[in-house]
Tab-separated table of C-alpha atoms in Angstrom:
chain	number	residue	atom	x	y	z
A	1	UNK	CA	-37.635	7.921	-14.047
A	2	UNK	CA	-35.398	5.218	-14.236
A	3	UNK	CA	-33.728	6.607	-17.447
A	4	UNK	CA	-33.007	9.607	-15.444
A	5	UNK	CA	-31.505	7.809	-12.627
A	6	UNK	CA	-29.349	6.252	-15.155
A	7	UNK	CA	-28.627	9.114	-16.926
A	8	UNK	CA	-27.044	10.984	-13.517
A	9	UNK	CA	-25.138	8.163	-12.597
A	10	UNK	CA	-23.329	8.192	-16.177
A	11	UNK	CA	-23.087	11.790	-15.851
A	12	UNK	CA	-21.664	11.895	-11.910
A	13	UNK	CA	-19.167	9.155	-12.741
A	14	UNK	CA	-17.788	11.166	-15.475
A	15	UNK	CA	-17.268	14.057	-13.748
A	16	UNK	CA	-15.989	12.087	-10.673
A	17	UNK	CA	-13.233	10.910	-13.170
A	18	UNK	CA	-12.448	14.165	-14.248
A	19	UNK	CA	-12.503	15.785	-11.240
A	20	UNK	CA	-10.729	13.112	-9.296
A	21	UNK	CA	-7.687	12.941	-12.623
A	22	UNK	CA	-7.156	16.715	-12.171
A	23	UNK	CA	-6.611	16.545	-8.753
A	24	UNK	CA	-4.134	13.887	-8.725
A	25	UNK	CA	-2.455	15.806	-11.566
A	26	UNK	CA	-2.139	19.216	-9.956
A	27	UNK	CA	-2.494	18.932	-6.493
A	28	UNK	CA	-1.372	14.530	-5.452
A	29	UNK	CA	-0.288	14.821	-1.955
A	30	UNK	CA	-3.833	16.598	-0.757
A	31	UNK	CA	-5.454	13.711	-3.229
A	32	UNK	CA	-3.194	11.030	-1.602
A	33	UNK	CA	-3.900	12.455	1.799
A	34	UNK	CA	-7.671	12.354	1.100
A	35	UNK	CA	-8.027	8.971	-0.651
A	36	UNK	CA	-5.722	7.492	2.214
A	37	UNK	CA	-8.273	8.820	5.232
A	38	UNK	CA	-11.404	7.658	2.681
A	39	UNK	CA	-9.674	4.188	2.360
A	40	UNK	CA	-8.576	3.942	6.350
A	41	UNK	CA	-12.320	5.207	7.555
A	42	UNK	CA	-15.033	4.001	4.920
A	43	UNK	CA	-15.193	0.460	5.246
A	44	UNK	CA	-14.710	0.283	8.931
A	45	UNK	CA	-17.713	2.898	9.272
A	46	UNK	CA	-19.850	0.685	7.429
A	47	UNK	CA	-18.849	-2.413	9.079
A	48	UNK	CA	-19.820	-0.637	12.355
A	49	UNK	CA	-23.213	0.156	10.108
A	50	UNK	CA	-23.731	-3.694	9.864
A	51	UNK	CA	-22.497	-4.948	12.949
A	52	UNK	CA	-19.427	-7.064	10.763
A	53	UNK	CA	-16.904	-7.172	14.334
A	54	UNK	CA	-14.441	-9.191	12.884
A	55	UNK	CA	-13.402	-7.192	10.167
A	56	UNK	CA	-13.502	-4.126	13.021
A	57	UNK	CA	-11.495	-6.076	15.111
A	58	UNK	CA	-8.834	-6.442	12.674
A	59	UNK	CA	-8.666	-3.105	11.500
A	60	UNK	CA	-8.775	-1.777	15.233
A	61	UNK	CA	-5.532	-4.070	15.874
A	62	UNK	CA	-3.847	-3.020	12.465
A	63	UNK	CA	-4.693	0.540	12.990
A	64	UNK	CA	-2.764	0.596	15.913
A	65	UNK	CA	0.247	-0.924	15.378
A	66	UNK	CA	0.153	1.122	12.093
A	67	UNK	CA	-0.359	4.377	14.396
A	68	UNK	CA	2.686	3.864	16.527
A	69	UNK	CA	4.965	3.178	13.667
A	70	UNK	CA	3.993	6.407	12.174
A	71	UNK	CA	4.654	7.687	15.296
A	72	UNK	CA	8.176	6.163	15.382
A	73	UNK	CA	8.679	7.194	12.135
A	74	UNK	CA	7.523	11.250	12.381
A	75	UNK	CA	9.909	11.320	15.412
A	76	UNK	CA	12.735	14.180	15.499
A	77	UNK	CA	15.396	13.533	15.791
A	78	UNK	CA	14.858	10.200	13.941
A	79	UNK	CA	16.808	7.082	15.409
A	80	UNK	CA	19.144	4.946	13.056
A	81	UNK	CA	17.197	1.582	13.258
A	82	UNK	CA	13.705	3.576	12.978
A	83	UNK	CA	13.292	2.929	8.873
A	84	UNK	CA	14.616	-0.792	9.083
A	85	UNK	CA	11.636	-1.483	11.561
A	86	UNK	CA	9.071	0.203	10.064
A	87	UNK	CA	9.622	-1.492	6.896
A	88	UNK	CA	9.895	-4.589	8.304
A	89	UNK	CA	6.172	-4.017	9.816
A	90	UNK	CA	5.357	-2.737	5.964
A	91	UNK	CA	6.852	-5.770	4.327
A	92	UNK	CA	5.310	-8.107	6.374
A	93	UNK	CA	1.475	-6.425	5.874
A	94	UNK	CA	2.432	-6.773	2.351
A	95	UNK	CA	3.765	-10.078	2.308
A	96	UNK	CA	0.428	-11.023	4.356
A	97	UNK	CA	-2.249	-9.284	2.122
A	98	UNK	CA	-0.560	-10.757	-0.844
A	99	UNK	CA	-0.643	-14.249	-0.156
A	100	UNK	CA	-4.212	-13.549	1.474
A	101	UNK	CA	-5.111	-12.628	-1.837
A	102	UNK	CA	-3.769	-15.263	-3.661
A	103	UNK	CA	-5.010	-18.192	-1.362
A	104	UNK	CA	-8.520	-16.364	-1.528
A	105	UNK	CA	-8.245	-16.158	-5.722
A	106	UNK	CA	-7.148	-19.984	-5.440
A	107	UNK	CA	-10.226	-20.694	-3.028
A	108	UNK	CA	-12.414	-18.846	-5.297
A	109	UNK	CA	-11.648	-20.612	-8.148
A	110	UNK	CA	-11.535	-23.872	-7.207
A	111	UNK	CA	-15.322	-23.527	-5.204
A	112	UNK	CA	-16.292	-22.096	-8.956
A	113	UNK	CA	-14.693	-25.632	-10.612
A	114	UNK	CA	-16.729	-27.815	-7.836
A	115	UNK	CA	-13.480	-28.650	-6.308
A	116	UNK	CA	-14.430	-27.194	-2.805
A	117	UNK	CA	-17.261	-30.974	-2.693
A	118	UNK	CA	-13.635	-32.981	-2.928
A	119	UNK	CA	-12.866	-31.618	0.918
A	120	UNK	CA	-16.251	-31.572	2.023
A	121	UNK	CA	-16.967	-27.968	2.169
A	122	UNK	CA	-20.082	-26.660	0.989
A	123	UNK	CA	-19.380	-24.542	-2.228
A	124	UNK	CA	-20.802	-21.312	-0.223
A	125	UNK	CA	-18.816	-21.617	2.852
A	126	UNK	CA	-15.871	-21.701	0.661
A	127	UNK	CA	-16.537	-19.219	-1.521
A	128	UNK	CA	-17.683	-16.582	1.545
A	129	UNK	CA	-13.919	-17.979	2.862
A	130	UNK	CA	-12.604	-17.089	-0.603
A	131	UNK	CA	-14.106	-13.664	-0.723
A	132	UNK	CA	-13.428	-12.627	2.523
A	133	UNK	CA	-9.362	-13.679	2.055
A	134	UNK	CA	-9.107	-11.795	-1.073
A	135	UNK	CA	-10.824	-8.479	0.532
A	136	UNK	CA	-8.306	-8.499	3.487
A	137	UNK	CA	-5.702	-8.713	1.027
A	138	UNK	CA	-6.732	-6.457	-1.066
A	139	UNK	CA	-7.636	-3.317	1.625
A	140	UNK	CA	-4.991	-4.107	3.911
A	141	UNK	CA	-2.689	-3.976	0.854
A	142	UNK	CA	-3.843	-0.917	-0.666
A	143	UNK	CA	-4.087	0.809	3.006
A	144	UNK	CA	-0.411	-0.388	4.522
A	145	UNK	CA	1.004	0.928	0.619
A	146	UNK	CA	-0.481	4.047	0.899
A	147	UNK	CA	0.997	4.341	4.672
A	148	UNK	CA	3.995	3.364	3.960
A	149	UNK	CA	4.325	5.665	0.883
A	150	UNK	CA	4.218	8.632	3.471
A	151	UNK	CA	6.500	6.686	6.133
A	152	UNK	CA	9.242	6.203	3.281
A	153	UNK	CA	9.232	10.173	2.534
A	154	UNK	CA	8.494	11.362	6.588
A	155	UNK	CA	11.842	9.295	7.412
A	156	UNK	CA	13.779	10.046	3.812
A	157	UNK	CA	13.541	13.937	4.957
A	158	UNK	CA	14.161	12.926	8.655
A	159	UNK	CA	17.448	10.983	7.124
A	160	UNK	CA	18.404	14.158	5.500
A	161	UNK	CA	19.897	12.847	1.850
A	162	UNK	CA	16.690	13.205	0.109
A	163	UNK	CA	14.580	15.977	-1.060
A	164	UNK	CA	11.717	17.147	-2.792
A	165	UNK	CA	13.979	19.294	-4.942
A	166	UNK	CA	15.697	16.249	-6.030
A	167	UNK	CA	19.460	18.004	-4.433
A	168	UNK	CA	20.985	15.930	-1.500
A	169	UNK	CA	20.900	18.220	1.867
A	170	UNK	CA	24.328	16.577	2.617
A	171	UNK	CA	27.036	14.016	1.298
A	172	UNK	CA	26.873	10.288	1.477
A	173	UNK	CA	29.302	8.771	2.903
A	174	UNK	CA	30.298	5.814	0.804
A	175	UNK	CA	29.812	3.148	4.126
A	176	UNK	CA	26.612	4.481	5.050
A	177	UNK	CA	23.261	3.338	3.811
A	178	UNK	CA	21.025	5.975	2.460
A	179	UNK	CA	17.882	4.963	3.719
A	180	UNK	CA	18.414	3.347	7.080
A	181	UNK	CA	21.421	5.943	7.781
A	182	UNK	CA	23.249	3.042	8.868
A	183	UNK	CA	26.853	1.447	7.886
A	184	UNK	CA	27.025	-0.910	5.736
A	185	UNK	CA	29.550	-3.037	7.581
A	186	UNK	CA	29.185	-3.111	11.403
A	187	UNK	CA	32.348	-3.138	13.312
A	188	UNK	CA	31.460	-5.155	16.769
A	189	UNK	CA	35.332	-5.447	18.067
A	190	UNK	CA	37.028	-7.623	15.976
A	191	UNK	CA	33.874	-8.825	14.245
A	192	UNK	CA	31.849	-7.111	11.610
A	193	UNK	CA	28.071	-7.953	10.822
A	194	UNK	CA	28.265	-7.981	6.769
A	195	UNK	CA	24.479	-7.733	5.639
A	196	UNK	CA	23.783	-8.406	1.942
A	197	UNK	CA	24.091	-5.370	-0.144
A	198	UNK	CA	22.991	-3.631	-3.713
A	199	UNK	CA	24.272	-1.763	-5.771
A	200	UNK	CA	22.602	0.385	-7.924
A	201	UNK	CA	22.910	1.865	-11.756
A	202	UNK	CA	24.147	5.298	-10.232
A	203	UNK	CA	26.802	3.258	-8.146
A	204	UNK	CA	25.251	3.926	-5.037
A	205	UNK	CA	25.165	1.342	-2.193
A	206	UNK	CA	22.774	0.031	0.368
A	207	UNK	CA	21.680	-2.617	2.226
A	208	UNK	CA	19.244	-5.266	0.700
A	209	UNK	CA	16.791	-5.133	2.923
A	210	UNK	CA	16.591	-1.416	3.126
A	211	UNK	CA	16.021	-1.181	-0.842
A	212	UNK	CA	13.784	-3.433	-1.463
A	213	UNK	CA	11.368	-1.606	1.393
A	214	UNK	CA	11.572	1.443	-0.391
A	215	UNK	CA	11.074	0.485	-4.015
A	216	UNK	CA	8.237	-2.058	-2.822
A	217	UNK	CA	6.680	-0.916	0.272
A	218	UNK	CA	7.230	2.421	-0.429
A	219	UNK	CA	6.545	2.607	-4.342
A	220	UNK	CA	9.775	4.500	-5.092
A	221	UNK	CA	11.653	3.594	-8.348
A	222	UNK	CA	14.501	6.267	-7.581
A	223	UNK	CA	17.744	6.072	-6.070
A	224	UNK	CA	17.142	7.164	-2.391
A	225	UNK	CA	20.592	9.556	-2.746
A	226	UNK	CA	20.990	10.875	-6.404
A	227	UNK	CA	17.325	9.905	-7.266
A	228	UNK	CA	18.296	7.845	-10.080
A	229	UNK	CA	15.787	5.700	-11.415
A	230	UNK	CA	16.086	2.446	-10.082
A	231	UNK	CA	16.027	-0.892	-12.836
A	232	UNK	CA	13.110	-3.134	-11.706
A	233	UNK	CA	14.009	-5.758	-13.827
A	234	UNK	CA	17.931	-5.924	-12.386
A	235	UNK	CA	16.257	-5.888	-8.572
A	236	UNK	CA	14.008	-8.512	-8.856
A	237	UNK	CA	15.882	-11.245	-11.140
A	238	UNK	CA	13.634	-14.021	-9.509
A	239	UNK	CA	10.420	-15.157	-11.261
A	240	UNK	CA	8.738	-15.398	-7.868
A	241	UNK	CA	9.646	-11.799	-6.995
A	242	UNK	CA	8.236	-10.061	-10.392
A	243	UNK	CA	4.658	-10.843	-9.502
A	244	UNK	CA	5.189	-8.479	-6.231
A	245	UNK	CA	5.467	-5.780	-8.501
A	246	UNK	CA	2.593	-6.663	-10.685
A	247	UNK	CA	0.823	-7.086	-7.196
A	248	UNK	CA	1.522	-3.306	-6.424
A	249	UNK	CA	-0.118	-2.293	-9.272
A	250	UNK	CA	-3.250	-4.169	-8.772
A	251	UNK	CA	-3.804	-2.282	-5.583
A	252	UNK	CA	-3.764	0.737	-7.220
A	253	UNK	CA	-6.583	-0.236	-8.977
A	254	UNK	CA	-8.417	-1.559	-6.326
A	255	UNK	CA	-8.470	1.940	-4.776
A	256	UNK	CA	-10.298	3.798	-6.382
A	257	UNK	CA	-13.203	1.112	-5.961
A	258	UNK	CA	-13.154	0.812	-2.452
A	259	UNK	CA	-12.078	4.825	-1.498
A	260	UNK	CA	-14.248	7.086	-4.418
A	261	UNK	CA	-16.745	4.591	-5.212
A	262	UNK	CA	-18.690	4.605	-2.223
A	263	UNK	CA	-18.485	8.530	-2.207
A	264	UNK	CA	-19.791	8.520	-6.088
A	265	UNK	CA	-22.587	6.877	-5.153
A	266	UNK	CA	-23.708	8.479	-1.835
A	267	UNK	CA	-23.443	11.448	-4.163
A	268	UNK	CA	-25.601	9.499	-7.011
A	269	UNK	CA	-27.861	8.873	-4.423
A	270	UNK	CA	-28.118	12.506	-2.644
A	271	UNK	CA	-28.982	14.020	-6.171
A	272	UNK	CA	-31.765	11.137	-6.820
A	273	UNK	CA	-33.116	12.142	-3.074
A	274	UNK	CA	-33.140	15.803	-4.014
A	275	UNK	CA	-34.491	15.453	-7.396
A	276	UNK	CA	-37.009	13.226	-5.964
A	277	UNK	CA	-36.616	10.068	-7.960
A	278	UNK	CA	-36.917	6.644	-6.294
């Protein structure tokens, strides 16, 4: 019996894979849509299983804050300082879930090298305080990327110079940012409110800030205009910045764990059930 049960879990997870790879090949957005609502709802539904409030507090709060963003971000006609604002709430979720995960690695590690007995903590409290830091990092990161993924593109076609066809719906002007549809220098009277800029490969302009939220927050590696691929390397000089990037790609693999795992084996479980094995 137990070779059986073993047997259909090898066999479901295999087909999950396949399944789950040809549907992010041929049809992504209805797989990003779906893995986005099975990331947002599955924990929180079984943390309302177990009674866990915290963690249902937090995600209450950061659900809706997150909400009316995407509602400031869907509206029509879209307002200029819309984007900047909702990457600003983006880049701070990420900026928070990353050093929550690091902090909760650090925590981890040291309880695991008996260094947690030098501050008098017990080497359990600290590692449940480890654990639970580098899970709120971790969903929170995964969730807000996924979010702001479908922000970035909701405003990008609000904005009007981007398109799935990869053709600009209009011309840039050359003191206008592409992605907050702002200028790039603000004439207040006689002053003028000079925020840092880039410029990209394709020669295109725009402001730092406004850049860095959509290759980041919003995993794009184009140009926002021409849809030029964007150089990494050149945007993020710093060593302290590459690791953000490195970051982003640890969440992707975090997702399928936490959004198709659970579902895998409720399904696991539902064939065991029917089969009648124990």
């Amino acid at each position: 019996m137990h070779a059986e049960m073993v047997l259909i879990l090898l066999v479901t997870l295999l087909v999950a894979q396949i399944v789950l790879v040809q549907w992010k090949a041929r049809h992504f957005k209805s797989y990003q849509r779906a893995t986005l609502l099975g990331m947002w709802l599955i924990p929180v539904a079984l943390c309302i299983k177990f009674y866990w409030v915290r963690f249902t507090v937090v995600w209450l709060v950061f659900s809706v804050v997150t909400g009316f963003v995407c509602y400031k971000a869907s509206q029509k006609p879209l307002s200029g300082t819309t984007p900047r604002w909702v990457y600003k709430w983006f880049l701070l979720i990420y900026k928070l879930s990353y050093a929550a995960g690091i902090i909760g690695y650090l925590v981890i590690m040291f309880t695991i090298f008996g260094l947690s007995i030098l501050v008098m903590v017990k080497p359990q409290t600290s590692m449940d305080f480890g654990l639970l830091l580098l899970f709120y990092g971790l969903y929170f990161g995964v969730v807000a990327r996924d979010i702001a993924e479908v922000c970035a593109d909701t405003m990008a076609a609000q904005i009007g110079y981007y398109s799935t066809t990869g053709l600009p719906s209009k011309n840039l002007d050359l003191k206008t940012c592409a992605v907050c549809g702002n200028e790039i220098i603000i004439m207040n009277d006689e002053d003028a409110i000079i925020e840092k800029t880039i410029r990209l490969n394709c020669g295109h302009i725009f402001h730092e800030f406004c850049i860095r939220g959509w290759c980041i927050v919003g995993k794009k590696q184009t140009c926002p205009y021409c849809k030029e691929k964007v150089d990494l390397k050149r945007m993020f000089p710093g060593p302290w910045e590459r690791p953000h990037v490195l970051y982003g790609n640890l969440l992707d693999w975090i997702r399928y764990l936490v959004a198709w795992q659970p579902v895998i084996i409720l399904i696991v479980q539902g064939i065991n059930w029917i089969l009648g094995l124990e």
